[in-house]
PDB file of C-alpha atoms in Angstrom:
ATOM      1  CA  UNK P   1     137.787  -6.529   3.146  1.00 41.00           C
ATOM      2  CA  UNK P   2     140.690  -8.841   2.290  1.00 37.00           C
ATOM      3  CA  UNK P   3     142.120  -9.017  -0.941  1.00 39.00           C
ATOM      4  CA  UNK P   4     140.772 -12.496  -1.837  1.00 39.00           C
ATOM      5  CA  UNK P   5     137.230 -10.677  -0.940  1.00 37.00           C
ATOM      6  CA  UNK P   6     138.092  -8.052  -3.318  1.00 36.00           C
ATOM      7  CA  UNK P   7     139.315 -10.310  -6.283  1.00 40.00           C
ATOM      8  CA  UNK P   8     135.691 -12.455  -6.463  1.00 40.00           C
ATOM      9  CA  UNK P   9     133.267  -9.261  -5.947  1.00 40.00           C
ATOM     10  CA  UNK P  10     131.519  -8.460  -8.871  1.00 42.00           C
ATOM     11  CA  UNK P  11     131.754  -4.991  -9.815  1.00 52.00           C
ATOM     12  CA  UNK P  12     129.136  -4.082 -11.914  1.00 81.00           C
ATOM     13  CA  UNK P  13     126.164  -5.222  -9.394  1.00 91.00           C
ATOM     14  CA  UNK P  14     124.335  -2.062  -8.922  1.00 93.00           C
ATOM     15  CA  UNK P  15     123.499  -2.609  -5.175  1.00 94.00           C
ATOM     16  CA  UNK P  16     119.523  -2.879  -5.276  1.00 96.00           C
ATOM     17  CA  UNK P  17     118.014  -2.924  -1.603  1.00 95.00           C
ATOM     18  CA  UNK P  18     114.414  -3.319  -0.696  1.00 95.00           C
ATOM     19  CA  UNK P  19     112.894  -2.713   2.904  1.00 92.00           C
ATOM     20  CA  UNK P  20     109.156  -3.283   3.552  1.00 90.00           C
ATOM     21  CA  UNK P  21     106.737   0.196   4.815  1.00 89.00           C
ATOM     22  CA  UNK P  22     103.428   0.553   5.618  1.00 87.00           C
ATOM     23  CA  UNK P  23     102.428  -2.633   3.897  1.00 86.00           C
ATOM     24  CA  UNK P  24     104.150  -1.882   0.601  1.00 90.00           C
ATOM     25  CA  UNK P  25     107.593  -3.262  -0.529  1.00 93.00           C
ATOM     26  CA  UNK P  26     110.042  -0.139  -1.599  1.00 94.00           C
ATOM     27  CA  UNK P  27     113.137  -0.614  -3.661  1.00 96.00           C
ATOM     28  CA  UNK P  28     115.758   1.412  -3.944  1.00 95.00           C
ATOM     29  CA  UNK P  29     119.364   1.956  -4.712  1.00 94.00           C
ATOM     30  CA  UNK P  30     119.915   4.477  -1.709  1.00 92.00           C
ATOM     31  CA  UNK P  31     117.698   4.500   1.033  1.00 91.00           C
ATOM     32  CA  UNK P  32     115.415   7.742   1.828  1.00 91.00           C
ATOM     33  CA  UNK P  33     114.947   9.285   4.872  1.00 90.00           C
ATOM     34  CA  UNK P  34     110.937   9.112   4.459  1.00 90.00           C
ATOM     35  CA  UNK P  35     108.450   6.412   2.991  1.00 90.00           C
ATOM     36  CA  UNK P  36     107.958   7.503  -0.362  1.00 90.00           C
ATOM     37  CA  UNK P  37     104.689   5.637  -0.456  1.00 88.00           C
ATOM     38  CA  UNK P  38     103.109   7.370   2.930  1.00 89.00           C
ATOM     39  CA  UNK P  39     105.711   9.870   3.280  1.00 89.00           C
ATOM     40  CA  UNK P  40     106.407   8.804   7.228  1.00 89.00           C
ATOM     41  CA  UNK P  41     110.050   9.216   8.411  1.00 90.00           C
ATOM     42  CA  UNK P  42     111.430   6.091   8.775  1.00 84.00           C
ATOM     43  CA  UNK P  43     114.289   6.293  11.515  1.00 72.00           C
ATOM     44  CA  UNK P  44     111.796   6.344  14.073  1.00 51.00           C
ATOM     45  CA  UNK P  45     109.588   3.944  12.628  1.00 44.00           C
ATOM     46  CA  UNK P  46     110.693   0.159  13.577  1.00 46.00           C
ATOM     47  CA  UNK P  47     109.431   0.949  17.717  1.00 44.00           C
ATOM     48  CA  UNK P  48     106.286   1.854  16.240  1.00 43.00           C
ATOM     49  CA  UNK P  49     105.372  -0.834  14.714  1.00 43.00           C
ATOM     50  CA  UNK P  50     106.514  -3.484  16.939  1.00 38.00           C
ATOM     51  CA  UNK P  51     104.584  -1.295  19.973  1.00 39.00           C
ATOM     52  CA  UNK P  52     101.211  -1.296  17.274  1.00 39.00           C
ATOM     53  CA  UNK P  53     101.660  -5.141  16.686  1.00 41.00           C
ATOM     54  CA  UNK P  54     101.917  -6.405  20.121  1.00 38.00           C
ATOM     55  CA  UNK P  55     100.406  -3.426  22.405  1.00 40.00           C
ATOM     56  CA  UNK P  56      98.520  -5.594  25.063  1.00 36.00           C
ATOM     57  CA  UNK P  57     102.596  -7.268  25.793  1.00 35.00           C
ATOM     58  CA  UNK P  58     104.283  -4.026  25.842  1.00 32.00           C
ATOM     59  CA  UNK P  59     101.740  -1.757  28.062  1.00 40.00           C
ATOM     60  CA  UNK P  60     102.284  -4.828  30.766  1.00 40.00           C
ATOM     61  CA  UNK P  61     105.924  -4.547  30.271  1.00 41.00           C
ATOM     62  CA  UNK P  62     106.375  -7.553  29.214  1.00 43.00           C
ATOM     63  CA  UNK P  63     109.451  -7.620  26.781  1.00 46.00           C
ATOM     64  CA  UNK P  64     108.875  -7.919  22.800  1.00 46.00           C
ATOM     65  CA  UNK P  65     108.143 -11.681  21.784  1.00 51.00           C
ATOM     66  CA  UNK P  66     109.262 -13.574  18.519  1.00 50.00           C
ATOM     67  CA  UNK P  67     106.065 -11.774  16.417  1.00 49.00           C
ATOM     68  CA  UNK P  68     107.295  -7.996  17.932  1.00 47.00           C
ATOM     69  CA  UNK P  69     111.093  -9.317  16.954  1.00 48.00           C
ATOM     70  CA  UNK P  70     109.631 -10.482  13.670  1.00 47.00           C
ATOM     71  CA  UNK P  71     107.997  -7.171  12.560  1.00 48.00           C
ATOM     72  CA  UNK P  72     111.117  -4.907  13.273  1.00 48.00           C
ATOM     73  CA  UNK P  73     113.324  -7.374  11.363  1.00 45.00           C
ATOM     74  CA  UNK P  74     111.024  -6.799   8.615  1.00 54.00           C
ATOM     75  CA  UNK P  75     111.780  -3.567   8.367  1.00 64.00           C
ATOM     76  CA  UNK P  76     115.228  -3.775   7.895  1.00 84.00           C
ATOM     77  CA  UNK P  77     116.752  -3.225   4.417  1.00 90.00           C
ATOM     78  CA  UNK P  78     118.162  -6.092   2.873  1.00 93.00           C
ATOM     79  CA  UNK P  79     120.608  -6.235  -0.775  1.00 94.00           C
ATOM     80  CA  UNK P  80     118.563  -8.578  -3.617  1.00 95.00           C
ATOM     81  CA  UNK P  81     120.794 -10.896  -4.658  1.00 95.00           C
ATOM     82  CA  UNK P  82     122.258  -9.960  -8.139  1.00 96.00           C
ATOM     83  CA  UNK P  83     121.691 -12.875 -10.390  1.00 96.00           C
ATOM     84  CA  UNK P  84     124.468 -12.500 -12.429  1.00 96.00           C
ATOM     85  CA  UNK P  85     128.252 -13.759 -12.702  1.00 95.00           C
ATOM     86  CA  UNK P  86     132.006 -13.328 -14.067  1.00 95.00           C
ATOM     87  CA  UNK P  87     132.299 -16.274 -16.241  1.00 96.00           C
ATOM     88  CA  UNK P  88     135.828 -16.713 -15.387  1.00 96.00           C
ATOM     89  CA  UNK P  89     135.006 -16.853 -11.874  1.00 95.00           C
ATOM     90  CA  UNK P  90     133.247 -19.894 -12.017  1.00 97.00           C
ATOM     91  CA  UNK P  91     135.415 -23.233 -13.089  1.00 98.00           C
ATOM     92  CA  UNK P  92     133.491 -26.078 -14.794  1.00 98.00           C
ATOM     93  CA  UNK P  93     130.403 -24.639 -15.514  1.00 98.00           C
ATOM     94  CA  UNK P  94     127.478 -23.742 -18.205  1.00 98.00           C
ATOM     95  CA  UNK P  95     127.487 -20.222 -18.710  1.00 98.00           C
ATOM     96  CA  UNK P  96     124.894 -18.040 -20.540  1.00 97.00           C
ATOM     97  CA  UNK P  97     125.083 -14.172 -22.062  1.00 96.00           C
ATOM     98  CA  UNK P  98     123.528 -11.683 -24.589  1.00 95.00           C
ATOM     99  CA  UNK P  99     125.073 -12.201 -27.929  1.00 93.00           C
ATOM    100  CA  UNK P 100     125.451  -8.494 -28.067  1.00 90.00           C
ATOM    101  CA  UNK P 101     125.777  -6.615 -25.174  1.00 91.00           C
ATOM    102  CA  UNK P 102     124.892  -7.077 -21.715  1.00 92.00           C
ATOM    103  CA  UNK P 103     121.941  -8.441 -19.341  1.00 94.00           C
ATOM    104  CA  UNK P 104     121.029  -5.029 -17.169  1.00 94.00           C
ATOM    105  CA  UNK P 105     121.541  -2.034 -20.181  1.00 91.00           C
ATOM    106  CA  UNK P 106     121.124  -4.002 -23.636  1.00 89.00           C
ATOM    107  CA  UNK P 107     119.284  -7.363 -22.974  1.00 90.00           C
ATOM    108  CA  UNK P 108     115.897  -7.284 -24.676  1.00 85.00           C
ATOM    109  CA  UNK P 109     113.013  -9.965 -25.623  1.00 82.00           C
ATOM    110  CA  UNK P 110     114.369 -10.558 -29.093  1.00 80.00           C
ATOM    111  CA  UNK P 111     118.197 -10.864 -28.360  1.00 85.00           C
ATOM    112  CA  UNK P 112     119.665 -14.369 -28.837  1.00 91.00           C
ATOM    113  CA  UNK P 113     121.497 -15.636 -26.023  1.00 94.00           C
ATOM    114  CA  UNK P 114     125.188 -17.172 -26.237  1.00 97.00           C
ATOM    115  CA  UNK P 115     126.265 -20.254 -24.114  1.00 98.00           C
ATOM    116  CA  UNK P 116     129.734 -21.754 -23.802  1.00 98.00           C
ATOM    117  CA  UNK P 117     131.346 -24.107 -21.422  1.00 98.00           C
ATOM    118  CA  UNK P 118     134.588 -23.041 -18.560  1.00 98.00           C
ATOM    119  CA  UNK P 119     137.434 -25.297 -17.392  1.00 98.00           C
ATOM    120  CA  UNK P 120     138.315 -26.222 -13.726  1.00 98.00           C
ATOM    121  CA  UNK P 121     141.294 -23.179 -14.410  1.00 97.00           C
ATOM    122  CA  UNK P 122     138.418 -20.670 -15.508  1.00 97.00           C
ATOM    123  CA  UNK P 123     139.312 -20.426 -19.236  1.00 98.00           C
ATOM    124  CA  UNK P 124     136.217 -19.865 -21.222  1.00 98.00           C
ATOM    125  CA  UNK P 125     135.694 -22.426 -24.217  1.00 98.00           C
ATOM    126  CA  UNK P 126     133.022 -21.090 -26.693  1.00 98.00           C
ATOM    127  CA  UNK P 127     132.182 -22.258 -30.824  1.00 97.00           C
ATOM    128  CA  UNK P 128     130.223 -19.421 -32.679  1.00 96.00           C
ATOM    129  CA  UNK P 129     130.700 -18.554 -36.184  1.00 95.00           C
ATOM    130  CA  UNK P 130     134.566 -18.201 -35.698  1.00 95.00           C
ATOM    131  CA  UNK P 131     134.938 -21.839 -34.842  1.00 96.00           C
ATOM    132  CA  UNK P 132     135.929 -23.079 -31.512  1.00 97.00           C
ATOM    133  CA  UNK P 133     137.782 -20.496 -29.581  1.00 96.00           C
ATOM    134  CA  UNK P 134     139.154 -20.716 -26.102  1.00 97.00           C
ATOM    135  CA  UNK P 135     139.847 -17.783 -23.937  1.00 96.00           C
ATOM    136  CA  UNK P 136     142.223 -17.343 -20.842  1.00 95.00           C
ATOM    137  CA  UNK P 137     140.908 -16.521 -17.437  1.00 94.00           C
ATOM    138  CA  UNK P 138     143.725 -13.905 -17.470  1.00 93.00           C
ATOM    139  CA  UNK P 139     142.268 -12.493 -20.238  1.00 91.00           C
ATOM    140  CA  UNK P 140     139.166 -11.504 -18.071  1.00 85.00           C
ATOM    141  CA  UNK P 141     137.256 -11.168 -21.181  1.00 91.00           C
ATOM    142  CA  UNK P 142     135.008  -8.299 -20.987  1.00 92.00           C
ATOM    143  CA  UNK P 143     131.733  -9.960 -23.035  1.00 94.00           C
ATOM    144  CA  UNK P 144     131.819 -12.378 -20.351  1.00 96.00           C
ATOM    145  CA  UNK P 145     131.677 -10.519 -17.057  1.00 95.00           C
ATOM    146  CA  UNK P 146     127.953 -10.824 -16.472  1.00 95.00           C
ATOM    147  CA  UNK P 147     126.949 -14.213 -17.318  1.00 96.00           C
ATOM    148  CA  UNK P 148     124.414 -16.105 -15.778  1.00 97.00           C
ATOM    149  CA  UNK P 149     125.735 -19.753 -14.448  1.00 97.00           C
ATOM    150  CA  UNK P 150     123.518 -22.304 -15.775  1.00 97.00           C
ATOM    151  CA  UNK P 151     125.124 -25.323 -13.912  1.00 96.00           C
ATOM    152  CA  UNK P 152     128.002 -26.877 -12.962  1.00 96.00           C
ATOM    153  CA  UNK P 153     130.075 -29.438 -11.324  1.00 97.00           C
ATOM    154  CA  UNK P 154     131.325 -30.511  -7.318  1.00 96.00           C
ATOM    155  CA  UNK P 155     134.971 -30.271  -7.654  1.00 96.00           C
ATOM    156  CA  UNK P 156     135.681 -34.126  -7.796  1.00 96.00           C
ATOM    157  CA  UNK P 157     134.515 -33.738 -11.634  1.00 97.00           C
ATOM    158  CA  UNK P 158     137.015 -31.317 -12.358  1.00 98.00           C
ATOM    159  CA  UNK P 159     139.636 -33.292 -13.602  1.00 98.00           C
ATOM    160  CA  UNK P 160     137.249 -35.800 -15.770  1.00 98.00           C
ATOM    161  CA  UNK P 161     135.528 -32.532 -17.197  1.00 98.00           C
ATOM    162  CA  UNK P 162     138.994 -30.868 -18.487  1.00 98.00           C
ATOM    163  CA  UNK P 163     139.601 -34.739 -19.937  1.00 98.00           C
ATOM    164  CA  UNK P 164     136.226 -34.608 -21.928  1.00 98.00           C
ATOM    165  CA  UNK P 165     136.162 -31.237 -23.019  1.00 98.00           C
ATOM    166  CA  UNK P 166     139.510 -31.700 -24.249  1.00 98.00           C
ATOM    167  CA  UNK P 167     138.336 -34.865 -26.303  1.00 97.00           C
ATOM    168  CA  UNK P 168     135.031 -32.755 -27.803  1.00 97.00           C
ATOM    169  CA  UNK P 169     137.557 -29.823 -28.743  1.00 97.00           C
ATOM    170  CA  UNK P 170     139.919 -32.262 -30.817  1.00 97.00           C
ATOM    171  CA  UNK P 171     136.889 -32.918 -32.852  1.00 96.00           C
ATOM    172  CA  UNK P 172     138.181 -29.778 -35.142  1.00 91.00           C
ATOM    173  CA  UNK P 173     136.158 -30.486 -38.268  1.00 95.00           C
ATOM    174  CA  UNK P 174     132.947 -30.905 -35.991  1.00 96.00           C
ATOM    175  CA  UNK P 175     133.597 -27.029 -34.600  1.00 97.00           C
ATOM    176  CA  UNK P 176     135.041 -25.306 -37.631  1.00 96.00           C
ATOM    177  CA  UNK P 177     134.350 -22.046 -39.051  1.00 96.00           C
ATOM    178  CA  UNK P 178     132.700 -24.146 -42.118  1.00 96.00           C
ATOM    179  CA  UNK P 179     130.586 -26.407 -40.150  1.00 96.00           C
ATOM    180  CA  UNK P 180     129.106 -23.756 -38.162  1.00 97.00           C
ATOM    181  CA  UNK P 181     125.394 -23.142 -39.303  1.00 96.00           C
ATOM    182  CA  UNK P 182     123.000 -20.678 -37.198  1.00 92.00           C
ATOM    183  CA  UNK P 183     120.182 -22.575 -36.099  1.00 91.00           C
ATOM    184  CA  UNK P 184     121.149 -25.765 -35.939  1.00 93.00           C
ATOM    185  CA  UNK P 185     124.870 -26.648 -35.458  1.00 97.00           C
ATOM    186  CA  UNK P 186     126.089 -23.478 -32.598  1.00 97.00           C
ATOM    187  CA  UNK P 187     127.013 -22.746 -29.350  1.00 97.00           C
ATOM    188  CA  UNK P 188     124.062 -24.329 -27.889  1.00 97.00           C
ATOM    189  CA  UNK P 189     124.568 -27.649 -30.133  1.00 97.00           C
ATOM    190  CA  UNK P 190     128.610 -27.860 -28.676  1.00 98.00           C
ATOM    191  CA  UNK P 191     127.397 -27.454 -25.161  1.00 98.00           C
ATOM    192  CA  UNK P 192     124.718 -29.894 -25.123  1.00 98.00           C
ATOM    193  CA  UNK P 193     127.484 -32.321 -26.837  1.00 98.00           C
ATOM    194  CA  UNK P 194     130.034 -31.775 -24.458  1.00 98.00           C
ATOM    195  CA  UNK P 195     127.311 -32.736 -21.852  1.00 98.00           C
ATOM    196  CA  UNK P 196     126.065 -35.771 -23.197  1.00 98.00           C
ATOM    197  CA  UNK P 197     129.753 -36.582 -23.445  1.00 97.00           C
ATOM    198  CA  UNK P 198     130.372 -36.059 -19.540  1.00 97.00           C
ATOM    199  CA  UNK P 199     127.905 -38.197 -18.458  1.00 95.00           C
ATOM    200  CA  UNK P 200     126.979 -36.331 -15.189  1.00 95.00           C
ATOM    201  CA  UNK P 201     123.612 -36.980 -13.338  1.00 92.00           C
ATOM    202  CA  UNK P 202     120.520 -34.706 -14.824  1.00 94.00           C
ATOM    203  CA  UNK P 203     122.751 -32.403 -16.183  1.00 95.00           C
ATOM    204  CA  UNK P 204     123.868 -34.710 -19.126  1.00 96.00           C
ATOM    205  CA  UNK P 205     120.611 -36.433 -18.894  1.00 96.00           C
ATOM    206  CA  UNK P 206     118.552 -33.071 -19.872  1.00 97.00           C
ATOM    207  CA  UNK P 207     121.304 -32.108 -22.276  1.00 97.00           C
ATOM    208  CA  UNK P 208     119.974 -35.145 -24.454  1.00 97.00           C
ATOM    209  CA  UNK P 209     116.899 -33.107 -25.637  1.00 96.00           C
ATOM    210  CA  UNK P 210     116.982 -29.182 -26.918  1.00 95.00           C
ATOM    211  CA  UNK P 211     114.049 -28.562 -25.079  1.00 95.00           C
ATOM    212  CA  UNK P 212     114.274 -29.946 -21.706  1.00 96.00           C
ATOM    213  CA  UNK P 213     118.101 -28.728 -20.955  1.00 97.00           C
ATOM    214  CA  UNK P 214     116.070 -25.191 -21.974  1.00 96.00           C
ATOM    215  CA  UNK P 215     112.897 -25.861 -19.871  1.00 95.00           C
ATOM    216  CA  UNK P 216     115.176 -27.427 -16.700  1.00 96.00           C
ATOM    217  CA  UNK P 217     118.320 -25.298 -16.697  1.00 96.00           C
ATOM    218  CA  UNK P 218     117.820 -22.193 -18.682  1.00 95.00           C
ATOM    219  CA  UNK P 219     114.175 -20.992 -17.686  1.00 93.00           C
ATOM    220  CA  UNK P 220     114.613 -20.435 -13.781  1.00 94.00           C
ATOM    221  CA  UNK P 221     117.739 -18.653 -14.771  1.00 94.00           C
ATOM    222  CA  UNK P 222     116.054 -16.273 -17.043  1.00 93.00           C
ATOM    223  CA  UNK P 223     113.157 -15.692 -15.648  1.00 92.00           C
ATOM    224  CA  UNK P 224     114.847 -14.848 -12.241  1.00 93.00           C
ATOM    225  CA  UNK P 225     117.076 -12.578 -14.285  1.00 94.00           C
ATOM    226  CA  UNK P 226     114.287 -11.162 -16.112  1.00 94.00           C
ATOM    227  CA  UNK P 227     112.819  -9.948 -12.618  1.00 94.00           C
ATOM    228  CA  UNK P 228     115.798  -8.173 -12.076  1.00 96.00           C
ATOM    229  CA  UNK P 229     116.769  -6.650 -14.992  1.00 95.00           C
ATOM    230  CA  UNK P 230     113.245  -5.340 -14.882  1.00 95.00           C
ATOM    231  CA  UNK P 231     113.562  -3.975 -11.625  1.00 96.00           C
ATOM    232  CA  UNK P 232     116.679  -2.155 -12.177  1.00 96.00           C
ATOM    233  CA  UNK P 233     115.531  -0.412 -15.529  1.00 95.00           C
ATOM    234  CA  UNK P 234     112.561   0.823 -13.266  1.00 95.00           C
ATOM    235  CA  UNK P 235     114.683   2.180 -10.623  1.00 96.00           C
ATOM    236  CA  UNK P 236     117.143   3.693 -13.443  1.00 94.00           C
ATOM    237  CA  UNK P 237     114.190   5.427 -14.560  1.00 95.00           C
ATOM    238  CA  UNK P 238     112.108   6.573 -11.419  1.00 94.00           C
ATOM    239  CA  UNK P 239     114.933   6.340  -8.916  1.00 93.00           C
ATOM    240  CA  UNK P 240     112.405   4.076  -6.396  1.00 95.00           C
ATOM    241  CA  UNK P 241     109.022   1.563  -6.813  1.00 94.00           C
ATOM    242  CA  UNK P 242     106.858   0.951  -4.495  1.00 94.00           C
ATOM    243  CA  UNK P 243     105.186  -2.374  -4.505  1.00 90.00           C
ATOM    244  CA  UNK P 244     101.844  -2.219  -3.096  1.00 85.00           C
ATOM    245  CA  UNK P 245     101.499  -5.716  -1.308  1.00 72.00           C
ATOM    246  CA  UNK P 246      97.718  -7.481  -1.781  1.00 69.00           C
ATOM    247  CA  UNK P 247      95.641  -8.548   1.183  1.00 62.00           C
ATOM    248  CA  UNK P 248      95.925 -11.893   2.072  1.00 60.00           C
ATOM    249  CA  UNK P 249      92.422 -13.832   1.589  1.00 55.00           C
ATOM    250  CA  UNK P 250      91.117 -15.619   4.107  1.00 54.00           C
ATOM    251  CA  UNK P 251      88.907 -17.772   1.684  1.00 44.00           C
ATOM    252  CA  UNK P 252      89.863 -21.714   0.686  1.00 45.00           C
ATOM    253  CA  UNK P 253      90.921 -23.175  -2.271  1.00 37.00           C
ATOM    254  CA  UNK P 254      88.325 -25.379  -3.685  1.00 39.00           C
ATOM    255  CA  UNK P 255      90.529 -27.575  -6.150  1.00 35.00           C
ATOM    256  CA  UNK P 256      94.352 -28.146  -6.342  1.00 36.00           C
ATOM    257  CA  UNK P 257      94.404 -26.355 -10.173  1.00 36.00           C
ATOM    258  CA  UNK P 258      95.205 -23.198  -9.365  1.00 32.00           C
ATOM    259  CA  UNK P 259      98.561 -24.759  -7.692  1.00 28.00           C
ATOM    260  CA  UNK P 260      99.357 -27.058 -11.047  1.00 26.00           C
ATOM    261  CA  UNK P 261      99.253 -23.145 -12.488  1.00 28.00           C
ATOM    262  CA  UNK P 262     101.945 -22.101 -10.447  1.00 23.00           C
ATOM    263  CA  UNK P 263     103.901 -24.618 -10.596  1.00 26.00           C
ATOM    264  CA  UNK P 264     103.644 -24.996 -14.551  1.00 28.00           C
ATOM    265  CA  UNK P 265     105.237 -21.542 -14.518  1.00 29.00           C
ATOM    266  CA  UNK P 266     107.879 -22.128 -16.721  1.00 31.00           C
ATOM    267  CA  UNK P 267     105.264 -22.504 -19.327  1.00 32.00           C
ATOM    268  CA  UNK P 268     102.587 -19.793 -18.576  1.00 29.00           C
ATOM    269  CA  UNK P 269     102.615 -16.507 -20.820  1.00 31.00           C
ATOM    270  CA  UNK P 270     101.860 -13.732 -18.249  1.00 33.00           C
ATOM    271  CA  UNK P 271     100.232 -14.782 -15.491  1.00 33.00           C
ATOM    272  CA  UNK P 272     100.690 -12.523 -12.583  1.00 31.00           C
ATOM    273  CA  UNK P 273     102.635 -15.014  -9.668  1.00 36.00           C
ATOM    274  CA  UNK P 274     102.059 -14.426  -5.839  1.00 33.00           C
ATOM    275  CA  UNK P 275     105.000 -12.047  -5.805  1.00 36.00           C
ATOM    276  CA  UNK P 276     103.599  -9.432  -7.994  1.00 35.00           C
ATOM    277  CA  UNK P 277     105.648  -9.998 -11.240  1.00 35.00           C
ATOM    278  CA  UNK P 278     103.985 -11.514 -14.098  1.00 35.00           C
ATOM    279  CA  UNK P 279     106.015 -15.276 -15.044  1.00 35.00           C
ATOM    280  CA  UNK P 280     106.540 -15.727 -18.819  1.00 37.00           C
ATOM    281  CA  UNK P 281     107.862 -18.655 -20.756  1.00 35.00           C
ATOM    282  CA  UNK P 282     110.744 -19.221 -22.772  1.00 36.00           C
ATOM    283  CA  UNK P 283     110.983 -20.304 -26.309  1.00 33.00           C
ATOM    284  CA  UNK P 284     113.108 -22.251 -28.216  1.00 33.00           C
ATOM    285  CA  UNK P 285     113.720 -20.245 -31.876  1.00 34.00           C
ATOM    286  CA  UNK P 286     115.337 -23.180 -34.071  1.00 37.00           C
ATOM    287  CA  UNK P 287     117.351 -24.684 -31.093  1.00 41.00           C
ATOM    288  CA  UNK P 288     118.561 -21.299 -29.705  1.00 46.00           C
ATOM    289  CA  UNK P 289     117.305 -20.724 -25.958  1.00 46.00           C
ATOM    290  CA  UNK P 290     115.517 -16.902 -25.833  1.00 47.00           C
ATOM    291  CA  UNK P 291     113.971 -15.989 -22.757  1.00 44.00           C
ATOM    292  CA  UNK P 292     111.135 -13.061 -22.457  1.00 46.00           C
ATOM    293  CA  UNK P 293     111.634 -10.970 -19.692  1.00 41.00           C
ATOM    294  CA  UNK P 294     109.544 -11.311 -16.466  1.00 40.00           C
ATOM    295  CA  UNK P 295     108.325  -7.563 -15.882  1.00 36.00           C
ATOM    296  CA  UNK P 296     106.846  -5.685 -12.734  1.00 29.00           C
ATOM    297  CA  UNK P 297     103.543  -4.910 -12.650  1.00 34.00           C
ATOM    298  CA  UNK P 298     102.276  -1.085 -12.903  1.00 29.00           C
TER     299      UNK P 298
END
């Protein structure tokens, strides 16, 4: 691994794999030599399978076609993606973290969230109740090493983004300690100014409205998160889950509703999606942004 590799690798991603058994989905953080949902070693297990899905090919000698190919690949343990981000690692960008804390160990339903805005250099520009603060990228601060990135820029922006950040920071008596006020004039109020300011595509446009910056940008970002940091508490606690995957039916939708369901998921309160995990929503508590957590199913 070269040292750039080594520089941009985040750190504190646990490493959670998943492989699919005997119909079921298993996650892990180390891979077992057995199933633990039927117990059934599974070095030996791939041929198996392919030989049970495509038997009439095999026993002719014919060699293993794109379904045979298909089902061993399947089997193969793959890394989730880890949903979260240094914020100093990311140049002109929207980034989004626990107040207190952090997503995976102290993130709960009722924590508010904290968003600030980075520079094409990676310095971290952020108004709470201490005013308008900036902070280095050299700094690496701590608070912000697992963010979530909420949007951001193609690097033709870069420059015009330093220029109106810098123009929205000279505004000192608009970000001061005494102008600060909770619910309505915080981080989430300088962000969505800055982006108004910018003027860039939907980004800027959905920035013009508390609500749909929260319903556009911040809900996929939290409720993928949400998955995830409910998946990882599980396997903290248990060491492994096994998802038991549903038969698929064979029966036909009679009306298109059940689709304007799923894709109104932003907005649903607990509806179990295809995937197994239950979708909530995300409110908006004065103007601050809380997400609830998307949790597995038992």
């Amino acid at each position: 691994m070269s040292a750039t590799t080594s520089t941009t690798t985040i750190t504190s991603d646990p490493g959670i794999l998943c492989f699919h058994h005997c119909n079921a989905k298993v996650f892990c953080f180390t891979l077992p030599h057995t199933c633990p949902h039927c117990n059934a070693p599974l070095d030996a297990d791939a041929d198996a399978d392919v030989n049970e899905d495509a038997p009439s090919a095999l026993d002719k000698g014919a060699t293993a076609g794109p379904q045979s190919t298909a089902t061993a690949a399947r089997l193969l343990p793959f890394r989730l993606p880890y949903p979260f981000v240094r914020a100093t690692q990311h140049p002109c960008a929207i980034v989004l973290r626990p107040s207190t804390g952090d997503f995976l160990n102290d993130y709960s339903n009722a924590t508010d969230l904290h968003i600030a805005v980075t520079t094409s250099g990676g310095d971290i520009v952020e108004f709470d109740r201490d005013g308008l603060r900036r902070h280095r990228r050299d700094d690496n601060p701590r608070e912000w090493w697992q963010s979530l990135l909420v949007g951001d820029v193609p690097e033709p922006w870069h420059d015009y983004w330093d220029e109106m950040l810098q123009q929205i920071c000279a505004q000192s008596m608009r970000w001061s300690m005494a102008s600060y006020e909770e619910t309505s004039h915080n981080c989430y109020a300088f962000v969505l100014a800055f982006l108004q300011a910018l003027g860039h595509g939907q980004l800027s446009e959905a920035a013009h409205s508390k609500t749909a910056f929260c319903e556009k940008y911040i809900v996929p970002r939290t409720t993928t998160a949400g998955k995830y940091i409910s998946l990882y508490r599980r396997l903290r606690r248990n060491g492994v889950h096994v998802h038991r995957q549903q038969p698929k039916l064979r029966t036909k939708l009679r009306s298109s509703s059940s689709s304007a369901n799923v894709c109104d998921g932003a907005r649903s309160t607990g509806k179990v999606s295809p995937n197994g995990f239950s979708s909530n929503s995300i409110g908006i508590i004065g103007s601050r942004p809380r997400p609830k957590l998307c949790t597995i199913e038992e």
